[in-house]
């Protein structure tokens, strides 16, 4: 059936204005279509990215033989773990093909993370440290990884991965040595470390003094000469690895400090990138990690993944405490060749510093007898100990003095003020830095020299 309608007349100017106003009112009552599309695409991208990350990161999750599960998957525990303080044991593994000496751990760093307060601490453990290894006895700590790796089934049961067993035995050993529970383990081989640094585009490192090593070990078990000049520079993966691993240019303790310096630089390199840059790096970083990193952290858990990403953004390298077990801070009880036996009380003090975090003060006080009165330094040491201070064995001052002095060797204002207040010392008796005639601290952080006026300060 045909209907004949009269032709529509064109709208008047007033009608066109009214139509435009009505259109604007309708637009104000609902989101713009392009905004809805953008949000939908963004949500889809985020969902896809998280799904990709979850599937990819699951590839290098590692079971923890210390906490067996029925499925063999990494032990549970996790997004909740990241809300409170937790520890991760970093194990640098020398895992080359045709290893003449077997797979071994070359680097051990205990990381303590405090997510709520946004800080972390690192404590490096020298590989020549002699400790008690479960079921093996007193050995160098780097023996633990090899023993666990080579005896995985005997130690942890059938089906246990050799690398997981190596990490687990190291974790058990470190727990006994430091008295700190190890929540998670992360292993990285050195080839992977080099790849990650290159993927980041290098890391900026301020080299304090030139590094020259004429005997750096090569992949084919030979040696080469390496040189890293002093100054602020961007190190590529190969140079960063050499800088972190070199032993012959200085001591093993300097080496630990360089390793921690490079780790902090890597964190800074990640944080310096914008969100988009980080997203574009994810596939390559994931590929690097999958080839060289294994961890008991459940990275495929989305809550854990988001928590770690948030922590990485908030964690400033200035809020990372770097410590090590070294002769300047921990007394050596005994040495046998390269084997080092550390003083247990001093080791625990380093652990206390790690758990206290940056800015907190943990100090050792040493009292010296400059009053020429028998037993006075011992009695003052006991008094300071009852007040909660950690004291070193007392000793004698280089020479008698008529003036009691408190000398601070580490710039610890809170501890300095607490001691001065407890003993009633005057301002001119307290030194924020050692004066020219100050005696050596002998591993103490503050030294109290008792003079003949000591009776006013504790007797």
PDB file of C-alpha atoms in Angstrom, residues 28 120 137 159 238 268 287 330 346 454:
ATOM      1  CA  UNK A  28      25.416  15.311  29.301  1.00  0.00           C
ATOM      2  CA  UNK A 120      63.818  -2.713  52.265  1.00  0.00           C
ATOM      3  CA  UNK A 137      77.986 -29.996  59.441  1.00  0.00           C
ATOM      4  CA  UNK A 159      60.591 -35.770  41.986  1.00  0.00           C
ATOM      5  CA  UNK A 238      78.539  -7.561  30.475  1.00  0.00           C
ATOM      6  CA  UNK A 268      66.151   2.856  39.814  1.00  0.00           C
ATOM      7  CA  UNK A 287      61.649 -13.742  28.373  1.00  0.00           C
ATOM      8  CA  UNK A 330      81.581  -8.392  62.548  1.00  0.00           C
ATOM      9  CA  UNK A 346      78.149  -9.503  65.970  1.00  0.00           C
ATOM     10  CA  UNK A 454      83.987   9.411  86.324  1.00  0.00           C
TER      11      UNK A 454
END
